[in-house]
PDB file of C-alpha atoms in Angstrom:
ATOM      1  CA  UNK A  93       0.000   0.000   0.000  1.00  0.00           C
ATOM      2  CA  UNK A  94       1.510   3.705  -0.822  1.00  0.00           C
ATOM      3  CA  UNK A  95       1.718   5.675   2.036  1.00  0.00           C
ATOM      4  CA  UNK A  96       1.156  10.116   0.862  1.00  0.00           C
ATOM      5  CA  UNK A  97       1.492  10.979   4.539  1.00  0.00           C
ATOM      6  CA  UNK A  98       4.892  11.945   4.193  1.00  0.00           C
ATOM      7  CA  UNK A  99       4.923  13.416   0.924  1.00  0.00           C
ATOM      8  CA  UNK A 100       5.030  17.216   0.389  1.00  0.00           C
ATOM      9  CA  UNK A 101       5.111  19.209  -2.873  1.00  0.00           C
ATOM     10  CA  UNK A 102       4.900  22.838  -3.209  1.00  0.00           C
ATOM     11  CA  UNK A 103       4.887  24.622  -6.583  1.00  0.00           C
ATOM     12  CA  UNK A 104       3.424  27.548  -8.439  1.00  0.00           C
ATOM     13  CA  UNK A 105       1.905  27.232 -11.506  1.00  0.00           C
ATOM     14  CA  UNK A 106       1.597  30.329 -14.139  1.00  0.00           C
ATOM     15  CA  UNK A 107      -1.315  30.023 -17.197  1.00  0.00           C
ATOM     16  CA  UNK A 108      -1.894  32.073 -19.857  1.00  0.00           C
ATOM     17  CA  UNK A 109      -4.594  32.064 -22.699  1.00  0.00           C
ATOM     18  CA  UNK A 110      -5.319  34.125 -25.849  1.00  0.00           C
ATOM     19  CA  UNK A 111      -7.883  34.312 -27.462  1.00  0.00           C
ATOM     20  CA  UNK A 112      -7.294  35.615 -31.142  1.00  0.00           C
ATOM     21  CA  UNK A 113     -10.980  34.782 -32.185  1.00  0.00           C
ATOM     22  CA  UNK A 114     -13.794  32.778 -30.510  1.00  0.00           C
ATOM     23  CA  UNK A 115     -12.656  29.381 -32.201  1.00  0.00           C
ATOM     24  CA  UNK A 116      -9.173  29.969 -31.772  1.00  0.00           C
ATOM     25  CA  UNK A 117      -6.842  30.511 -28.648  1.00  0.00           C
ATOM     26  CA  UNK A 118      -3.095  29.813 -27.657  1.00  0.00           C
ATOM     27  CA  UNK A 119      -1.958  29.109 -24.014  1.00  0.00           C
ATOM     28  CA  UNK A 120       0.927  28.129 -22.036  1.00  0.00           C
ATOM     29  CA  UNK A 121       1.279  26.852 -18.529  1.00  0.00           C
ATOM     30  CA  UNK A 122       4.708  27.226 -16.361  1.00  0.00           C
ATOM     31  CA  UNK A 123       5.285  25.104 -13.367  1.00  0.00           C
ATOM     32  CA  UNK A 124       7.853  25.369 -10.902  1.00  0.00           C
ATOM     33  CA  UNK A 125       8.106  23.190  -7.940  1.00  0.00           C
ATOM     34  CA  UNK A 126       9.830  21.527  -4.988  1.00  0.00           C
ATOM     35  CA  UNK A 127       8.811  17.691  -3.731  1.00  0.00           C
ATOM     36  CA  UNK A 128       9.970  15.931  -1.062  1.00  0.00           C
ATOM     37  CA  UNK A 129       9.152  12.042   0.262  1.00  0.00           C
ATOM     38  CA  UNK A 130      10.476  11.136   4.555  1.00  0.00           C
ATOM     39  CA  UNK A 131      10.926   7.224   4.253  1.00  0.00           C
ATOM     40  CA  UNK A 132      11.256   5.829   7.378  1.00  0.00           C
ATOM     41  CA  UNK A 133      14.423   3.595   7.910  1.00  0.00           C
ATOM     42  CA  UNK A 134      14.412   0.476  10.487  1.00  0.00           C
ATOM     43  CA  UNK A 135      17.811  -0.770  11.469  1.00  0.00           C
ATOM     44  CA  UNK A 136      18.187  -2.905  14.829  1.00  0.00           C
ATOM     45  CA  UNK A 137      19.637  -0.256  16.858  1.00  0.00           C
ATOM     46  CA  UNK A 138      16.599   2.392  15.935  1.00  0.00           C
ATOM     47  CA  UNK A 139      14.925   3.944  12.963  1.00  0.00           C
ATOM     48  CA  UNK A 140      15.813   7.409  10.903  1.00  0.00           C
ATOM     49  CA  UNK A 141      14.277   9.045   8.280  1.00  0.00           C
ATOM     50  CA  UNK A 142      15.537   9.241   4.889  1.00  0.00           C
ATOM     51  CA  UNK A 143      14.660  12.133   2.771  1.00  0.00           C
ATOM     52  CA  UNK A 144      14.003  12.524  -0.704  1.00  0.00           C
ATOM     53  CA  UNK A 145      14.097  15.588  -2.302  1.00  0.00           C
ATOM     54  CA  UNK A 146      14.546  17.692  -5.417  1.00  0.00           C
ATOM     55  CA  UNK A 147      13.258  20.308  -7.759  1.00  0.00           C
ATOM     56  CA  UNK A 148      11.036  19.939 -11.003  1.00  0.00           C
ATOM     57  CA  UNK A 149      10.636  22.311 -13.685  1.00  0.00           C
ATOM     58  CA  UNK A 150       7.443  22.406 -16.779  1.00  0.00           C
ATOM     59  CA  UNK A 151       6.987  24.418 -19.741  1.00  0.00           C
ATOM     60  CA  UNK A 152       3.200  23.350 -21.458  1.00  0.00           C
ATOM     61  CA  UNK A 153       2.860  25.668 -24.735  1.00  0.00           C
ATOM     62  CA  UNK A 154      -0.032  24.830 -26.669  1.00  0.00           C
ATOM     63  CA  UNK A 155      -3.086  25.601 -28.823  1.00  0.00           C
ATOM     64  CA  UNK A 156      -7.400  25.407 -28.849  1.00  0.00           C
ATOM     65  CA  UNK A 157      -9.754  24.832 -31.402  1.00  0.00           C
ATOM     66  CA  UNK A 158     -13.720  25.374 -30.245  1.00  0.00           C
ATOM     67  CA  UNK A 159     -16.113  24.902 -32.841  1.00  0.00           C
ATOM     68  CA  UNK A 160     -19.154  26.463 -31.456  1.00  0.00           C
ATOM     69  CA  UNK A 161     -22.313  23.668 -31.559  1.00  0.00           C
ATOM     70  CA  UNK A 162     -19.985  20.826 -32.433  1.00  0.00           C
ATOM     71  CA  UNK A 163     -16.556  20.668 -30.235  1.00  0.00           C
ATOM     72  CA  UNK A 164     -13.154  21.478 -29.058  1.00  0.00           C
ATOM     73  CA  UNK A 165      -9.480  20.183 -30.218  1.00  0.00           C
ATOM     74  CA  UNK A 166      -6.384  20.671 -28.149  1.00  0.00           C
ATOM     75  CA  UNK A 167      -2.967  20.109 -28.768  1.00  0.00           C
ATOM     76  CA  UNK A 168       0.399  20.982 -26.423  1.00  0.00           C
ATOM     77  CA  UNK A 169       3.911  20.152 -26.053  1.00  0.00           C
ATOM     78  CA  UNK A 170       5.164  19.682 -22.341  1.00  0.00           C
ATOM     79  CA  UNK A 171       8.727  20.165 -21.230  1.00  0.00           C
ATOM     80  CA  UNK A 172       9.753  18.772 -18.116  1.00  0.00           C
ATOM     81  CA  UNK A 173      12.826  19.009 -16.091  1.00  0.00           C
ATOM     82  CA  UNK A 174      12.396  16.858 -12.978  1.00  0.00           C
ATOM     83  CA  UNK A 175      15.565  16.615 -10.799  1.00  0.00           C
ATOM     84  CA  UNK A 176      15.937  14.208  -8.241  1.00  0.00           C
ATOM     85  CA  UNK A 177      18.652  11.777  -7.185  1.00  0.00           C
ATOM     86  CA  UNK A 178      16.229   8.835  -6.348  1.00  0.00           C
ATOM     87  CA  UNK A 179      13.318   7.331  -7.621  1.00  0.00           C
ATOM     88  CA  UNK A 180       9.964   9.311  -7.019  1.00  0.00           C
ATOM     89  CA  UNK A 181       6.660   7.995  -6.309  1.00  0.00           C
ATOM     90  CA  UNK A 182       3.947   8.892  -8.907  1.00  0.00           C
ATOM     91  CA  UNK A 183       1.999  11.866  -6.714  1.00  0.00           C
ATOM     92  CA  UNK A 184       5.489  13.436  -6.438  1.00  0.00           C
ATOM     93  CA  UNK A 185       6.378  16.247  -8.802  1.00  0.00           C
ATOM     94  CA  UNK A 186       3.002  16.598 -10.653  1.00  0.00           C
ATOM     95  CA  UNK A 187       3.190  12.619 -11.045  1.00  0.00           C
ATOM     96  CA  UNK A 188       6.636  13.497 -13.678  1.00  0.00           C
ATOM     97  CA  UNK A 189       8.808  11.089 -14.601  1.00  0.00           C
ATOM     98  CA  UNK A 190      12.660  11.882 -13.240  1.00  0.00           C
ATOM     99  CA  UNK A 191      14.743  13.374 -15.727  1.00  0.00           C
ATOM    100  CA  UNK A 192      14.016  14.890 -19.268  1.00  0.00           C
ATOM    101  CA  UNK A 193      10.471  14.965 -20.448  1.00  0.00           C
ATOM    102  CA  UNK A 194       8.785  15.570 -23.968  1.00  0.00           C
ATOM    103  CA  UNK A 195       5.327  15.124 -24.118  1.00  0.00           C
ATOM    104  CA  UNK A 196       2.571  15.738 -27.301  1.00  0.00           C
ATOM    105  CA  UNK A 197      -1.184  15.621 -26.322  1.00  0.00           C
ATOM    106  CA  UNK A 198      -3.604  15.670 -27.803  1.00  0.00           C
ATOM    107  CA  UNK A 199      -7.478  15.874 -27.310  1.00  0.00           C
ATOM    108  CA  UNK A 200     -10.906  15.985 -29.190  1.00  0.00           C
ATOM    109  CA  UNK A 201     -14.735  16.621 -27.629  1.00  0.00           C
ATOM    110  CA  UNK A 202     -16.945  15.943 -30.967  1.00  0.00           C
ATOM    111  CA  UNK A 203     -20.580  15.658 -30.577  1.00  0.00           C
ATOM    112  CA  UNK A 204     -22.170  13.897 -33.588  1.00  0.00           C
ATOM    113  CA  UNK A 205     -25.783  14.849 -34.114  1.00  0.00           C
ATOM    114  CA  UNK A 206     -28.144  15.358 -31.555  1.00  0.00           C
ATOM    115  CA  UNK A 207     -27.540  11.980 -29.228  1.00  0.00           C
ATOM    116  CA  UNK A 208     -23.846  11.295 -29.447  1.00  0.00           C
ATOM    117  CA  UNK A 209     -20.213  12.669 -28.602  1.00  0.00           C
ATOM    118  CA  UNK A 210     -17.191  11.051 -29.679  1.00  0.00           C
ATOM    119  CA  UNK A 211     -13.943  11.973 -27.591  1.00  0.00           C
ATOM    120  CA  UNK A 212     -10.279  11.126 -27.729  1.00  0.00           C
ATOM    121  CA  UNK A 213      -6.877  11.736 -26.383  1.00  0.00           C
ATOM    122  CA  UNK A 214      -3.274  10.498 -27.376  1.00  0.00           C
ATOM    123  CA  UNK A 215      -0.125  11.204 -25.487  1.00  0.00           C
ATOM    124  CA  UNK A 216       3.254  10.849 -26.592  1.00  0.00           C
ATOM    125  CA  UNK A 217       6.396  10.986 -23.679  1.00  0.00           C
ATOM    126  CA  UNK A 218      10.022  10.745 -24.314  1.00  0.00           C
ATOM    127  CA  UNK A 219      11.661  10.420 -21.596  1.00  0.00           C
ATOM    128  CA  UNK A 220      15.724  10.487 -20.492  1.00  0.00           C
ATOM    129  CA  UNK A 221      16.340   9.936 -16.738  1.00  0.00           C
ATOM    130  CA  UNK A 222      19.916  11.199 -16.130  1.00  0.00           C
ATOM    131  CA  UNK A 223      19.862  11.983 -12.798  1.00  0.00           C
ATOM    132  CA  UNK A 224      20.010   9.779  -9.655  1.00  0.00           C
ATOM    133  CA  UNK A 225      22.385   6.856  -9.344  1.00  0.00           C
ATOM    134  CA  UNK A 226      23.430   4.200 -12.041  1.00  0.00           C
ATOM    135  CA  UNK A 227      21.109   1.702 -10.288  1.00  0.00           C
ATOM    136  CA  UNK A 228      18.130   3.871 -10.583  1.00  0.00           C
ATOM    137  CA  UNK A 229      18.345   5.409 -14.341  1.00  0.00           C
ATOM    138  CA  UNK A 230      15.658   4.741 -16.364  1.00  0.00           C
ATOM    139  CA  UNK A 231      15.602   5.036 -19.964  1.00  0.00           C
ATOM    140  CA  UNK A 232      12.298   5.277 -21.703  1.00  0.00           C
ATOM    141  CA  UNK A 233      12.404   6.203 -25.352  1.00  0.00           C
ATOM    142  CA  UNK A 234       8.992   6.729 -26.423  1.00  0.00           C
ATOM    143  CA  UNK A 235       5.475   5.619 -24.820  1.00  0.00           C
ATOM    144  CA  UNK A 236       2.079   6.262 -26.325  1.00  0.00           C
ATOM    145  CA  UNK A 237      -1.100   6.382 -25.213  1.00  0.00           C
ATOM    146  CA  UNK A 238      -4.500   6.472 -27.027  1.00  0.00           C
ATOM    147  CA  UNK A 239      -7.768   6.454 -25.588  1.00  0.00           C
ATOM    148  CA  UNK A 240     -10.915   6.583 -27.523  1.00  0.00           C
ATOM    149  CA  UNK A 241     -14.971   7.291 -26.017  1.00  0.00           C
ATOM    150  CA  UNK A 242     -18.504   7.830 -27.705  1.00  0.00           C
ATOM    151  CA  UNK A 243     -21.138   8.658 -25.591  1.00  0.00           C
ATOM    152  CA  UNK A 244     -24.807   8.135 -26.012  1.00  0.00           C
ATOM    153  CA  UNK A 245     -27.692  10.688 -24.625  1.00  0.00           C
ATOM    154  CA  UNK A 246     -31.268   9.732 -24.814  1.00  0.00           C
TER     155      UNK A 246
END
């Protein structure tokens, strides 16, 4: 079982959108942020706490198409710096991977006549961990994800 108790991130988040006409806007989130993770250690003559900590960094330009009656389309590019020198746990760091991060996402909100919406995402993530010790380096060179729903109203 994972334990959050002992987990503590703090960041600040900057967001931006334009809107250059009603269908069309750019935006761009900035994220800057500290995590840290106490681990208790038990050794036979007592227990201390290890600490895990580090800094993360994220850069999310992107852009959104509405299409009033029928629908929205967004697509952004994530950078992400995440800098620790062990492994994180997933709700650490905006749930980041360690390391570099490039990430493309996409998603569409389609309705389709009067009863039915069709939405969709897909996310692409290149990750290169080159931080924390040999051990622990990950290397991930490309994972995708698609998801796909249609929706039926009555």
């Amino acid at each position: 079982r994972f334990d959050t108790t002992n987990i503590t991130d703090r960041n600040i988040t900057f967001s931006q959108r334009y809107y250059f006409t009603p269908v069309f806007s750019l935006f761009s989130n900035e994220t800057i942020g500290s995590a840290e993770k106490k681990q208790p250690m038990v050794f036979p003559s007592g227990s201390v706490d290890s600490l895990i900590q580090g800094n993360y960094f994220k850069l999310q330009p992107g852009l959104t198409l509405r299409i009033p009656g029928k629908g929205w389309a967004e697509l952004s590019y994530t950078w992400s710096n995440v800098i620790f020198d062990e492994f994180i746990e997933y709700p650490m760091a905006h749930g980041l991977r360690g390391g570099i991060s490039h990430s493309i996402d996409f998603i569409i909100d389609l309705g389709v006549g009067d009863h039915f919406t069709i939405g969709g995402s897909y996310r692409g993530d290149y990750n290169d961990n080159r931080y924390g010790r040999s051990k622990n380096r990950e290397k991930l060179k490309m994972l995708h994800l698609v998801s796909m729903e249609i929706k039926a109203f009555l």
